[in-house]
mmCIF file of N, CA, C and O in Angstrom:
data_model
loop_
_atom_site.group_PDB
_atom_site.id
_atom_site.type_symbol
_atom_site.label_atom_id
_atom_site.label_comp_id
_atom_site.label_asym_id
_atom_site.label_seq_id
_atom_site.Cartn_x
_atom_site.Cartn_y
_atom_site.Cartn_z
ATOM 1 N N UNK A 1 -0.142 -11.629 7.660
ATOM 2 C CA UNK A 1 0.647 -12.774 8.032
ATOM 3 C C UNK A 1 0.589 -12.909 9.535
ATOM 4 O O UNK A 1 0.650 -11.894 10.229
ATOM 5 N N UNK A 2 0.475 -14.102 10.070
ATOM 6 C CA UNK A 2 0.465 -14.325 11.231
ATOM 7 C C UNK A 2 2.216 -14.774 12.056
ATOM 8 O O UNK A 2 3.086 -15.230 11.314
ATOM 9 N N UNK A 3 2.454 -14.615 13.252
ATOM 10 C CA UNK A 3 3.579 -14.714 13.696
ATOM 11 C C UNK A 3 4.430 -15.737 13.117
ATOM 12 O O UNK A 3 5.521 -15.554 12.578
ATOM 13 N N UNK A 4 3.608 -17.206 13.340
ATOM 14 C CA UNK A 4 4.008 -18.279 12.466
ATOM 15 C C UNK A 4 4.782 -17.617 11.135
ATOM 16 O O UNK A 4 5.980 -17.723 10.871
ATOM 17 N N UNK A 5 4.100 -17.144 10.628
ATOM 18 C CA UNK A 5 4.375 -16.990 8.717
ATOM 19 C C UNK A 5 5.769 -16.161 8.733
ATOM 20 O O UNK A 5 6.787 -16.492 8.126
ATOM 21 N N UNK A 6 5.633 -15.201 9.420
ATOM 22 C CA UNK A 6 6.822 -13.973 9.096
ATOM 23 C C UNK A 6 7.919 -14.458 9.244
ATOM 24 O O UNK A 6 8.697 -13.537 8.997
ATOM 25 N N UNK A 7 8.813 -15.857 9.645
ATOM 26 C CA UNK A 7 10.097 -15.796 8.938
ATOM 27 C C UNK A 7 10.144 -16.199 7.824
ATOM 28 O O UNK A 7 11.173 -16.014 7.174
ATOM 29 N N UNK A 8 8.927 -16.944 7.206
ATOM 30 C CA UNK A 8 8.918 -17.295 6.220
ATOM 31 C C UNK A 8 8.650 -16.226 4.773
ATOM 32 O O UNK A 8 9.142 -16.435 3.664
ATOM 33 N N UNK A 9 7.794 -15.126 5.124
ATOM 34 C CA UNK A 9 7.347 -14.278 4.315
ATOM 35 C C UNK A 9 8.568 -13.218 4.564
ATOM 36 O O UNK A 9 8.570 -12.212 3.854
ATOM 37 N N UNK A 10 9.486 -13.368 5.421
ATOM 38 C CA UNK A 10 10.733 -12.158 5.291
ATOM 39 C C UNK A 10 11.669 -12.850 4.537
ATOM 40 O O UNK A 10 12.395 -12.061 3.932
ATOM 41 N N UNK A 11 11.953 -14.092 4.322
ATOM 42 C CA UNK A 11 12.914 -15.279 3.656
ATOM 43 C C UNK A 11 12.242 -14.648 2.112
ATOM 44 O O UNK A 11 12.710 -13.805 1.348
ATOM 45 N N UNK A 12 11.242 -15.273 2.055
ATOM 46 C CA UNK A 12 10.556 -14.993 0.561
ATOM 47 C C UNK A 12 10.943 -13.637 0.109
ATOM 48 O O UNK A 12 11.574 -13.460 -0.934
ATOM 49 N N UNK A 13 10.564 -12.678 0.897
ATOM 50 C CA UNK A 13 10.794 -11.346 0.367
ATOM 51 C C UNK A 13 11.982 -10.309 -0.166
ATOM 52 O O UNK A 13 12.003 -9.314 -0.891
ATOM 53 N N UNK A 14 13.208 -11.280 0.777
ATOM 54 C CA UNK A 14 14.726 -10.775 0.334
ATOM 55 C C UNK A 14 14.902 -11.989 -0.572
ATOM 56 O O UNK A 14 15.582 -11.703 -1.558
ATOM 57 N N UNK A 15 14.379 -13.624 -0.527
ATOM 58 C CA UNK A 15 15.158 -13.744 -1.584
ATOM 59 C C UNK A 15 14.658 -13.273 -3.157
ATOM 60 O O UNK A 15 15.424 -13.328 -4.120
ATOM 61 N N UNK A 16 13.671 -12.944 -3.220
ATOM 62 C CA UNK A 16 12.697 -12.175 -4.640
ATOM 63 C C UNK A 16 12.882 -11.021 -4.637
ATOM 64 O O UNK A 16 12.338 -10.644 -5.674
ATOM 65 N N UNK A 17 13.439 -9.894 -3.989
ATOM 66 C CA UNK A 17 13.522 -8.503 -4.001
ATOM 67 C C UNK A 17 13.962 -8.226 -5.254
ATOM 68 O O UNK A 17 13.846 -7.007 -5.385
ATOM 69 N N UNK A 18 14.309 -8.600 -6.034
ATOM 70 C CA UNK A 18 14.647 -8.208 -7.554
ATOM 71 C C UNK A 18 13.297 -8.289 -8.544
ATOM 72 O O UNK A 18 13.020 -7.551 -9.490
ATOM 73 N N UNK A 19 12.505 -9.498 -7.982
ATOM 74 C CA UNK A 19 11.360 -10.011 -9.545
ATOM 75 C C UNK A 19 10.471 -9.412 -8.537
ATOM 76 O O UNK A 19 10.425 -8.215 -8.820
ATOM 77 N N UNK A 20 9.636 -9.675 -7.355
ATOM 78 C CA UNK A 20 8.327 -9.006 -6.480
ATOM 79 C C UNK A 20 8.614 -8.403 -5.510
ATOM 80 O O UNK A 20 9.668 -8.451 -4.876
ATOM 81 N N UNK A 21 7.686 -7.785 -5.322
ATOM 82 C CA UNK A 21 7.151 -6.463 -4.268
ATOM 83 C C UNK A 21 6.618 -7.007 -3.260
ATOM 84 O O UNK A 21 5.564 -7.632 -3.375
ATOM 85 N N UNK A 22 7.202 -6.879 -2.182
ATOM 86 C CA UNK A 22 5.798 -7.590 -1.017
ATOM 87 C C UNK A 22 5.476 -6.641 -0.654
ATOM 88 O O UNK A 22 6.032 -5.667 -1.162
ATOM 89 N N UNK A 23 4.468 -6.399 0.359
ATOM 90 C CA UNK A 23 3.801 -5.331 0.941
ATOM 91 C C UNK A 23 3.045 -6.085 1.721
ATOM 92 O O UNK A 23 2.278 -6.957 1.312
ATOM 93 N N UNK A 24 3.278 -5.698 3.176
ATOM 94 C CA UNK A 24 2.395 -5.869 4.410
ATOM 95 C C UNK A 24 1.084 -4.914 4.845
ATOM 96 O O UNK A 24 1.368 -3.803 5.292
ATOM 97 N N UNK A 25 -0.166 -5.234 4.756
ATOM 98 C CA UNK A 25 -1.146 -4.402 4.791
ATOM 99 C C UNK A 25 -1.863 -4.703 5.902
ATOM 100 O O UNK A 25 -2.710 -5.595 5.948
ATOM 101 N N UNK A 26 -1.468 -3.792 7.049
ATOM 102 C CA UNK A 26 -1.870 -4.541 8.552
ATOM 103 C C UNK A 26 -3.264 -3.327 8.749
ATOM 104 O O UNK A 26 -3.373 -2.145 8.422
ATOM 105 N N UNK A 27 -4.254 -4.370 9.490
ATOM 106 C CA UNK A 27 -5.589 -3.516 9.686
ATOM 107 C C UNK A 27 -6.118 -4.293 11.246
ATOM 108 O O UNK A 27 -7.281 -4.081 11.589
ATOM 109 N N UNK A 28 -5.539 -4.866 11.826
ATOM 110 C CA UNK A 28 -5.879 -5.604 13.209
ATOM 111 C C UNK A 28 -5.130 -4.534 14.247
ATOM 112 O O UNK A 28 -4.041 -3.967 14.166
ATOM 113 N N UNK A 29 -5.800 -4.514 14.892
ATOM 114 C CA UNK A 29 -5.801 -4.444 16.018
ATOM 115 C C UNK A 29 -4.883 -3.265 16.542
ATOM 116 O O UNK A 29 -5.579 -2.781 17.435
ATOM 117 N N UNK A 30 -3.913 -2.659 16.498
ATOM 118 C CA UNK A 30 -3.845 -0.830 16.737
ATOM 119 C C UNK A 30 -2.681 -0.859 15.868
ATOM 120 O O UNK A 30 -2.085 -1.928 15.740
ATOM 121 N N UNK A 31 -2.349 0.005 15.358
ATOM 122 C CA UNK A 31 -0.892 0.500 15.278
ATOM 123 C C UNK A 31 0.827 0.336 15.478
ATOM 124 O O UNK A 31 1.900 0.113 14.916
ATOM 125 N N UNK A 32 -0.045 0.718 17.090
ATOM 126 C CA UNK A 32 1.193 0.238 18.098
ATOM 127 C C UNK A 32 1.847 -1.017 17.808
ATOM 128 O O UNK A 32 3.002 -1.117 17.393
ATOM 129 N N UNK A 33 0.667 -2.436 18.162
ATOM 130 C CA UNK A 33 1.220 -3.258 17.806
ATOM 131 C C UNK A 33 1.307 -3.998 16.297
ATOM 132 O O UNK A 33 1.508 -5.196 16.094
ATOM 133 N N UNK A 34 1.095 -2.918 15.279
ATOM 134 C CA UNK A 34 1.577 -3.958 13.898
ATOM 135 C C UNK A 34 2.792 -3.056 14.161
ATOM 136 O O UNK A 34 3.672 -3.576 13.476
ATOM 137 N N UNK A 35 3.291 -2.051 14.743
ATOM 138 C CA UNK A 35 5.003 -1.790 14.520
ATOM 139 C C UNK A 35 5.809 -2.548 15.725
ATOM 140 O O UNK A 35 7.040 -2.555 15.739
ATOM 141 N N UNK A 36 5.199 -3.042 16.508
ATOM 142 C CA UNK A 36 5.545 -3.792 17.282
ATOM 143 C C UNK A 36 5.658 -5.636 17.079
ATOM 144 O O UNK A 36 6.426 -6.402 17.660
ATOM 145 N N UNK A 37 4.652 -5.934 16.104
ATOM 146 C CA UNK A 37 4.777 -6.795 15.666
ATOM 147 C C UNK A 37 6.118 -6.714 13.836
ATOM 148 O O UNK A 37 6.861 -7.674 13.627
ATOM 149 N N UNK A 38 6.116 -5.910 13.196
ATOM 150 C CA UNK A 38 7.472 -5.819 12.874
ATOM 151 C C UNK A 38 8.566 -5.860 13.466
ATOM 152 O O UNK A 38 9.396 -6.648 13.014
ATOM 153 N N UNK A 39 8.939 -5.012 14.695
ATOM 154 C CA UNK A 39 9.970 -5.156 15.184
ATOM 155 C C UNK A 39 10.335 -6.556 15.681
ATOM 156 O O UNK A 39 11.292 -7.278 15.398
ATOM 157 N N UNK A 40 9.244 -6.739 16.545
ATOM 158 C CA UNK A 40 9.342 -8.352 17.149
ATOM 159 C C UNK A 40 9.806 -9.442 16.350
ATOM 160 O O UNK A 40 10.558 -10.276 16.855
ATOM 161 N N UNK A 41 9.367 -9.544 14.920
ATOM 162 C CA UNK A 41 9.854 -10.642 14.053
ATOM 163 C C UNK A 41 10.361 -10.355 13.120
ATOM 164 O O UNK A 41 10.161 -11.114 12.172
ATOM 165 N N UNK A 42 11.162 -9.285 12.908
ATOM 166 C CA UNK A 42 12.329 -8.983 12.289
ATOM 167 C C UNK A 42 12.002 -8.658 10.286
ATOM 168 O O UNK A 42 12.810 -8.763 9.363
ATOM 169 N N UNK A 43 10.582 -8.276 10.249
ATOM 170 C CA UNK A 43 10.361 -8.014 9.023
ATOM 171 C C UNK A 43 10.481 -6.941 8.265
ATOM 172 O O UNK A 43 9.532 -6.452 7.654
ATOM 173 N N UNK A 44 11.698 -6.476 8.245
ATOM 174 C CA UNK A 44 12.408 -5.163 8.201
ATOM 175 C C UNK A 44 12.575 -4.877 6.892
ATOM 176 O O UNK A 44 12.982 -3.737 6.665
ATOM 177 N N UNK A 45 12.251 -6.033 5.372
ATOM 178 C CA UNK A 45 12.654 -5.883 4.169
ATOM 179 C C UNK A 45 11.619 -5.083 3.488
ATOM 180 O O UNK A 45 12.067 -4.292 2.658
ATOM 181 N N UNK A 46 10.226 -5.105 3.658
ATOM 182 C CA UNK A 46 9.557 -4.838 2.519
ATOM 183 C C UNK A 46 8.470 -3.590 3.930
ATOM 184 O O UNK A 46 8.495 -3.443 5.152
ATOM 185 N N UNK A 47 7.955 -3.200 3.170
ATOM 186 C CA UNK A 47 6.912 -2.015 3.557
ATOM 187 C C UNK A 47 5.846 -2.955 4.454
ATOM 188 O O UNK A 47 5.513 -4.113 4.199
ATOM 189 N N UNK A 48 5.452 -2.201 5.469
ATOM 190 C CA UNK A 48 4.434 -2.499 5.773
ATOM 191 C C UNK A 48 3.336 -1.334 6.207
ATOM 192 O O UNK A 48 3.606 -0.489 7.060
ATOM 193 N N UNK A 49 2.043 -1.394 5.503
ATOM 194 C CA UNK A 49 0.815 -0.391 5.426
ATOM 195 C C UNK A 49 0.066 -0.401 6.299
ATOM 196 O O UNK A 49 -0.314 -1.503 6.694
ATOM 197 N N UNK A 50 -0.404 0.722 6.896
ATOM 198 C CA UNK A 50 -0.958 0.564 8.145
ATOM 199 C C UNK A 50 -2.243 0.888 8.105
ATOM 200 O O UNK A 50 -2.400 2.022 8.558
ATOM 201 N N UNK A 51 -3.535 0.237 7.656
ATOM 202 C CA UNK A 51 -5.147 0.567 7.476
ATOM 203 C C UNK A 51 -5.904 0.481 8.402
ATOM 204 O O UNK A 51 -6.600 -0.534 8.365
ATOM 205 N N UNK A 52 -6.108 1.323 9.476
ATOM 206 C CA UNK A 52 -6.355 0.972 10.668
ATOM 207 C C UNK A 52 -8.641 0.880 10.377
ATOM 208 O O UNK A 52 -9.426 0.613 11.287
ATOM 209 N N UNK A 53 -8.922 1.100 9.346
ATOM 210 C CA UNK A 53 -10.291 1.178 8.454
ATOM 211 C C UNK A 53 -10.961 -0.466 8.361
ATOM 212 O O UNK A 53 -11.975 -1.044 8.751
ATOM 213 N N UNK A 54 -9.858 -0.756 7.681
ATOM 214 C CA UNK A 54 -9.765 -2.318 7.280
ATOM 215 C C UNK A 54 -10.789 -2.293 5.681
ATOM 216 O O UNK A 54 -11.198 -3.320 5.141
ATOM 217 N N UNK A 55 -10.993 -1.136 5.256
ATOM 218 C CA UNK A 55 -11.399 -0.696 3.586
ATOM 219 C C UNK A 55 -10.580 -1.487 2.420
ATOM 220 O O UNK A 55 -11.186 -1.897 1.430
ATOM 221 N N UNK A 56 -9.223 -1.677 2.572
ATOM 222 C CA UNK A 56 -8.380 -2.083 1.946
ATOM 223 C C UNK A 56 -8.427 -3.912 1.465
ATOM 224 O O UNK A 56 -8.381 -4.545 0.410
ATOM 225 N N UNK A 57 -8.548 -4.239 2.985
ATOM 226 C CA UNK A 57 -8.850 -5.913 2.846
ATOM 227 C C UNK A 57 -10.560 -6.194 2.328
ATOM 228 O O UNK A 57 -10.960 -7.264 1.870
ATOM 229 N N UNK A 58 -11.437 -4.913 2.538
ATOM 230 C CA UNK A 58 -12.718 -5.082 1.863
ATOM 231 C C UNK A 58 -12.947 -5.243 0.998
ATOM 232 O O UNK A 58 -13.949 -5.891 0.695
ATOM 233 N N UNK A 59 -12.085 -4.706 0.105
ATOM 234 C CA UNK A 59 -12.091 -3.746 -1.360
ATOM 235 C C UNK A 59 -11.318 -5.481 -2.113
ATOM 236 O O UNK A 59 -11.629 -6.036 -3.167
ATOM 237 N N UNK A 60 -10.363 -5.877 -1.151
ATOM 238 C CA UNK A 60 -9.613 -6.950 -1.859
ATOM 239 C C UNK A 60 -10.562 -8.275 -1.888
ATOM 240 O O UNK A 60 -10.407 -9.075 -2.810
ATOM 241 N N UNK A 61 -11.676 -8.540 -0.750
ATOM 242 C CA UNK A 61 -12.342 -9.578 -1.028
ATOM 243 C C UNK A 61 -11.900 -10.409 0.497
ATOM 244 O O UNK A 61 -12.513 -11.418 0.847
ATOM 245 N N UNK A 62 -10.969 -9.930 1.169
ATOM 246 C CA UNK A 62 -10.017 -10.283 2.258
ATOM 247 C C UNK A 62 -11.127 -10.389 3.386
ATOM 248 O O UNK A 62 -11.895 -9.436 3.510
ATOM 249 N N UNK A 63 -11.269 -11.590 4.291
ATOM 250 C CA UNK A 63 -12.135 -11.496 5.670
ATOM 251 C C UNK A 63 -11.304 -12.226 6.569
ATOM 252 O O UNK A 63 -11.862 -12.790 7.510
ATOM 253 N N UNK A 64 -10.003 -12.318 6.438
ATOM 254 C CA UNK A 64 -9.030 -13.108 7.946
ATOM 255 C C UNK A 64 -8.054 -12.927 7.228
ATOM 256 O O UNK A 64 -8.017 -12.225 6.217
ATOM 257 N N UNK A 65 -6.748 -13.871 7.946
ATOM 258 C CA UNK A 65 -5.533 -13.389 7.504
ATOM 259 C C UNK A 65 -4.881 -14.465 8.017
ATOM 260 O O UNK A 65 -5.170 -14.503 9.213
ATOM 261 N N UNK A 66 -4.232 -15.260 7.766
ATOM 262 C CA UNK A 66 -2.883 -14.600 6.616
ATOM 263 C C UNK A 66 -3.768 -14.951 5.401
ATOM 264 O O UNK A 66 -4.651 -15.806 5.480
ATOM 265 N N UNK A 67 -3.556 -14.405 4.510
ATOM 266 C CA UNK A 67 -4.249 -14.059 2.987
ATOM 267 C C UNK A 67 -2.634 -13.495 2.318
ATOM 268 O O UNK A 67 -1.666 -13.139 2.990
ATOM 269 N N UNK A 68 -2.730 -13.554 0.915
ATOM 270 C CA UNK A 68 -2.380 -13.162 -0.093
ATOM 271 C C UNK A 68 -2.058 -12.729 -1.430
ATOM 272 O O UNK A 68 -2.438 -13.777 -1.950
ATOM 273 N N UNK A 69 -1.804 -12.281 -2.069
ATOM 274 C CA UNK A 69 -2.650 -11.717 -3.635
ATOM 275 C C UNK A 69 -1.514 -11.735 -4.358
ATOM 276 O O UNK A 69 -0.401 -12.082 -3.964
ATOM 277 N N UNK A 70 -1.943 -11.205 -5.835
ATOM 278 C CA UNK A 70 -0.761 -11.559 -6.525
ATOM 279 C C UNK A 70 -1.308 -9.954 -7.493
ATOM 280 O O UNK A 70 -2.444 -9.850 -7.955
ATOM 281 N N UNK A 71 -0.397 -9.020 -7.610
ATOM 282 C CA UNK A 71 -0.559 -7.752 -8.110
ATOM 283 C C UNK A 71 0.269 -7.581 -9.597
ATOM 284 O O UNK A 71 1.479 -7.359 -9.634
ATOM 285 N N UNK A 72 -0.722 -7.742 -11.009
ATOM 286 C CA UNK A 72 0.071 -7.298 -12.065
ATOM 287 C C UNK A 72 1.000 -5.970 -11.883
ATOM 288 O O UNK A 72 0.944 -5.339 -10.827
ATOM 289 N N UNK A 73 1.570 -5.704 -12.594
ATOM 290 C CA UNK A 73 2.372 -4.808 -12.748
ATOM 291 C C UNK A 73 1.820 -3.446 -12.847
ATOM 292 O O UNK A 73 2.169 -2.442 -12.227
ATOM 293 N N UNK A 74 0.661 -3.620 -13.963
ATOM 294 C CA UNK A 74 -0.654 -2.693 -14.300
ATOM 295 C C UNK A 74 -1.515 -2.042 -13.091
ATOM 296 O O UNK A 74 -2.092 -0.954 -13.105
ATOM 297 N N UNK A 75 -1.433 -3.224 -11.787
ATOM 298 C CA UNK A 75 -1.876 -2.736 -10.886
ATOM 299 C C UNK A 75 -3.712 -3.756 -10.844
ATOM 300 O O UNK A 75 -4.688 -3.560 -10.120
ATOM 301 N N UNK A 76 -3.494 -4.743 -11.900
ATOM 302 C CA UNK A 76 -5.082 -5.545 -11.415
ATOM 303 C C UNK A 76 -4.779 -6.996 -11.128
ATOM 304 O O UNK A 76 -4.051 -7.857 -11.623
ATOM 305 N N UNK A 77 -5.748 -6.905 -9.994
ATOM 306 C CA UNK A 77 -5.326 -8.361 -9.256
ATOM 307 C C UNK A 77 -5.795 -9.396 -9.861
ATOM 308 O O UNK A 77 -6.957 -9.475 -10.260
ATOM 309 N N UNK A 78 -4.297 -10.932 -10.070
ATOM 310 C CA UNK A 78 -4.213 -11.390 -10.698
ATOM 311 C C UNK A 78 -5.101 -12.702 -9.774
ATOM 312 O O UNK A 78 -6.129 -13.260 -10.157
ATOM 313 N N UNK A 79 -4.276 -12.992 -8.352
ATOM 314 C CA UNK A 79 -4.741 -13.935 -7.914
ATOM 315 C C UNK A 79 -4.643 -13.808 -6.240
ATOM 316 O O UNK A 79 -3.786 -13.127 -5.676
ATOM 317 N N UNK A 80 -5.669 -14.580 -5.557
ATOM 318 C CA UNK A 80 -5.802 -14.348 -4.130
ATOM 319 C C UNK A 80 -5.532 -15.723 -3.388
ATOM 320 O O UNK A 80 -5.684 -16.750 -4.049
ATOM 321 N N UNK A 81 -5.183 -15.806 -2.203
ATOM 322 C CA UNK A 81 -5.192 -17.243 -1.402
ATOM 323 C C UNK A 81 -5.186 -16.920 -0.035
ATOM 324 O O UNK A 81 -4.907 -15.814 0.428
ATOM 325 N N UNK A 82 -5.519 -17.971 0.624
ATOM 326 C CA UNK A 82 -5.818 -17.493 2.259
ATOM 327 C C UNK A 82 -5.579 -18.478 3.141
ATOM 328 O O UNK A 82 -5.675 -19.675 2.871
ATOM 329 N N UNK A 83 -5.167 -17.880 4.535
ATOM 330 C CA UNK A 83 -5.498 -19.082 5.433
ATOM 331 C C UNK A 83 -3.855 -20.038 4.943
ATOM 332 O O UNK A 83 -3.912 -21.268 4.939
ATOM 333 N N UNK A 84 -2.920 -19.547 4.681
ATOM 334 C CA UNK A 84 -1.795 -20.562 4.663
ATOM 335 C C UNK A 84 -0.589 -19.857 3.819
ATOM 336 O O UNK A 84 -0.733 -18.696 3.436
ATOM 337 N N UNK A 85 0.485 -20.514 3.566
ATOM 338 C CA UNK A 85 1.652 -20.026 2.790
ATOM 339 C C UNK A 85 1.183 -19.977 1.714
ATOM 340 O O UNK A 85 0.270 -20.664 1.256
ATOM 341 N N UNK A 86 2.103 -18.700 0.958
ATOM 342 C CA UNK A 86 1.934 -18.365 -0.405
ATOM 343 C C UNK A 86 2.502 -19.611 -1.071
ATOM 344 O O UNK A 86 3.024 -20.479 -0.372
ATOM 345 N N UNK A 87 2.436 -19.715 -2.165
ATOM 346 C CA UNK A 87 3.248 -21.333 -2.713
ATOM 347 C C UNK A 87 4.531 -20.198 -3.744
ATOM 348 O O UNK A 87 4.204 -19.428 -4.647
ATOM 349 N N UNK A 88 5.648 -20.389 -3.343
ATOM 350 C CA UNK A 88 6.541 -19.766 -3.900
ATOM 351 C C UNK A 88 6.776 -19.602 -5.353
ATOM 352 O O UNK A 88 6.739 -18.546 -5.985
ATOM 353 N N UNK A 89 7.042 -20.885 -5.830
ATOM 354 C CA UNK A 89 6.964 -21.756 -7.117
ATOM 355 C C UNK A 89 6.108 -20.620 -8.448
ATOM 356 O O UNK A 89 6.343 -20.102 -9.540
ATOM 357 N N UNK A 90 4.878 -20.749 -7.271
ATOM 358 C CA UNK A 90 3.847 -20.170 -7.962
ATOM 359 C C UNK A 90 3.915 -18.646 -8.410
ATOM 360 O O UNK A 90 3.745 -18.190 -9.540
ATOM 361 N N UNK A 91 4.244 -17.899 -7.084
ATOM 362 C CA UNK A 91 4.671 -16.936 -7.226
ATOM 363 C C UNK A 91 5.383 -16.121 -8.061
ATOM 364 O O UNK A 91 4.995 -15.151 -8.713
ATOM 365 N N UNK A 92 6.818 -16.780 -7.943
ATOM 366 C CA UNK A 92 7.381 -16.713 -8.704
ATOM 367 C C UNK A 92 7.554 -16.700 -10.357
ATOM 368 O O UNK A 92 8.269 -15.902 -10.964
ATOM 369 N N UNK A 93 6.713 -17.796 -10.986
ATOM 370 C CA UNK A 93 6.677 -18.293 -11.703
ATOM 371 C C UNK A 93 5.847 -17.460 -12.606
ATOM 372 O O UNK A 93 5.999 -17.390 -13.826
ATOM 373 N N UNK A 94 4.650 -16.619 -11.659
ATOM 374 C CA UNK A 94 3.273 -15.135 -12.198
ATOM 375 C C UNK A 94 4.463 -14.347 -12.422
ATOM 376 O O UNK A 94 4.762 -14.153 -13.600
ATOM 377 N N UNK A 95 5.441 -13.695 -11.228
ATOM 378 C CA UNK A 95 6.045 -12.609 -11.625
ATOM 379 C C UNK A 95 6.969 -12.795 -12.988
ATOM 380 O O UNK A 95 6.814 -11.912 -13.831
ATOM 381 N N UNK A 96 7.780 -13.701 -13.250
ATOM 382 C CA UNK A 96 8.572 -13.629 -14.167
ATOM 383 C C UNK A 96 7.314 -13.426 -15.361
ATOM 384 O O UNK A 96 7.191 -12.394 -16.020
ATOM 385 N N UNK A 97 6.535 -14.478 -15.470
ATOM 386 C CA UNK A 97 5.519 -13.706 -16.890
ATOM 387 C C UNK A 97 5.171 -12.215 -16.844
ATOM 388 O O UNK A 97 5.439 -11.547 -17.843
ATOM 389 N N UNK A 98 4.577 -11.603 -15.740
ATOM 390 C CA UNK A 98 4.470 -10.348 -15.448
ATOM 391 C C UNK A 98 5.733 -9.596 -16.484
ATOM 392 O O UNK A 98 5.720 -9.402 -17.700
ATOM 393 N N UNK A 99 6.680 -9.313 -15.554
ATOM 394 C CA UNK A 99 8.188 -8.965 -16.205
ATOM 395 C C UNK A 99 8.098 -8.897 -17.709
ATOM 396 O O UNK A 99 8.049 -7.917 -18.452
ATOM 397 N N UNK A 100 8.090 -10.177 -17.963
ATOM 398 C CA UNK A 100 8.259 -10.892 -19.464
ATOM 399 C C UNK A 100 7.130 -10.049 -20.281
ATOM 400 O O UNK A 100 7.562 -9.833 -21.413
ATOM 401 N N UNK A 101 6.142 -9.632 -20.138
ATOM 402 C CA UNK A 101 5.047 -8.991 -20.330
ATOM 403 C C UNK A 101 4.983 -7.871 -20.216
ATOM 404 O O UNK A 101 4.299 -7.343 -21.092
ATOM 405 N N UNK A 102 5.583 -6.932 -19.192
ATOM 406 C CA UNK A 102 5.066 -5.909 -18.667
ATOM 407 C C UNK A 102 6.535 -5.013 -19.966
ATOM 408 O O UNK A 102 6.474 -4.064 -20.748
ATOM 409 N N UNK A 103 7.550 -5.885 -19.598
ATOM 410 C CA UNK A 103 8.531 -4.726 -20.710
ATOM 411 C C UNK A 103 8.822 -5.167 -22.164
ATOM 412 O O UNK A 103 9.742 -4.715 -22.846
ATOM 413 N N UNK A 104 7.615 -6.434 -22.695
ATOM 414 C CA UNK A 104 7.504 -6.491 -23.777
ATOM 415 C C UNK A 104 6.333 -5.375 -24.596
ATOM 416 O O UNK A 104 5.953 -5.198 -25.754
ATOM 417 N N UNK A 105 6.077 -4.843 -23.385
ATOM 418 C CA UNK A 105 4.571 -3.757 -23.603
ATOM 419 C C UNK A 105 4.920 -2.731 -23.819
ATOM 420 O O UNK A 105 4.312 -2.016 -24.616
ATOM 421 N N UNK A 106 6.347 -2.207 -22.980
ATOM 422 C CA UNK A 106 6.814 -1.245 -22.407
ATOM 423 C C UNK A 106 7.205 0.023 -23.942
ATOM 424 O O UNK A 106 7.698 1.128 -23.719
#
């Protein structure tokens, strides 16, 4: 996520903390500043991963950022998008089937 995005992707993330998982998977540029760039914009709700390799965004199909994916429950990726806001709606709308699915399996 780019500076732009993160009040928006910290809004998203507390108000869904019950149905999805976010996870920040930072691979730019050092360390220092992806904990510096947390602190700075206040994205204090959900994890953020620190791949300093950039293997992770390889493996996902990922070549810029802001990007985002959509992770079954199972753990196989459902869906990817890039270059802009997640569409909430949408989001939302995967996880509850997920849910609906994952503990009708259960």
């Amino acid at each position: 996520m780019c500076r732009a995005e993160a009040p928006d992707v910290e809004q998203f993330a507390r108000k869904h903390e019950d149905l999805i998982q976010v996870i920040g998977v930072g691979s730019q540029n050092s360390f220092e500043q992806a904990v510096d760039f947390v602190d700075d914009n206040d994205t204090n709700s959900f994890p953020m991963i620190w791949d300093q390799s950039g293997q992770s965004w390889a493996q996902l199909g990922l070549v810029g950022q802001p990007a985002w994916m959509v992770v079954a429950p199972d753990g196989k990726l459902t869906s990817t998008g890039g270059f802009g806001a997640i569409d909430e709606d949408l989001a939302v709308k995967v996880a509850e089937i997920f849910q609906e699915e994952f503990s009708t399996n259960q």
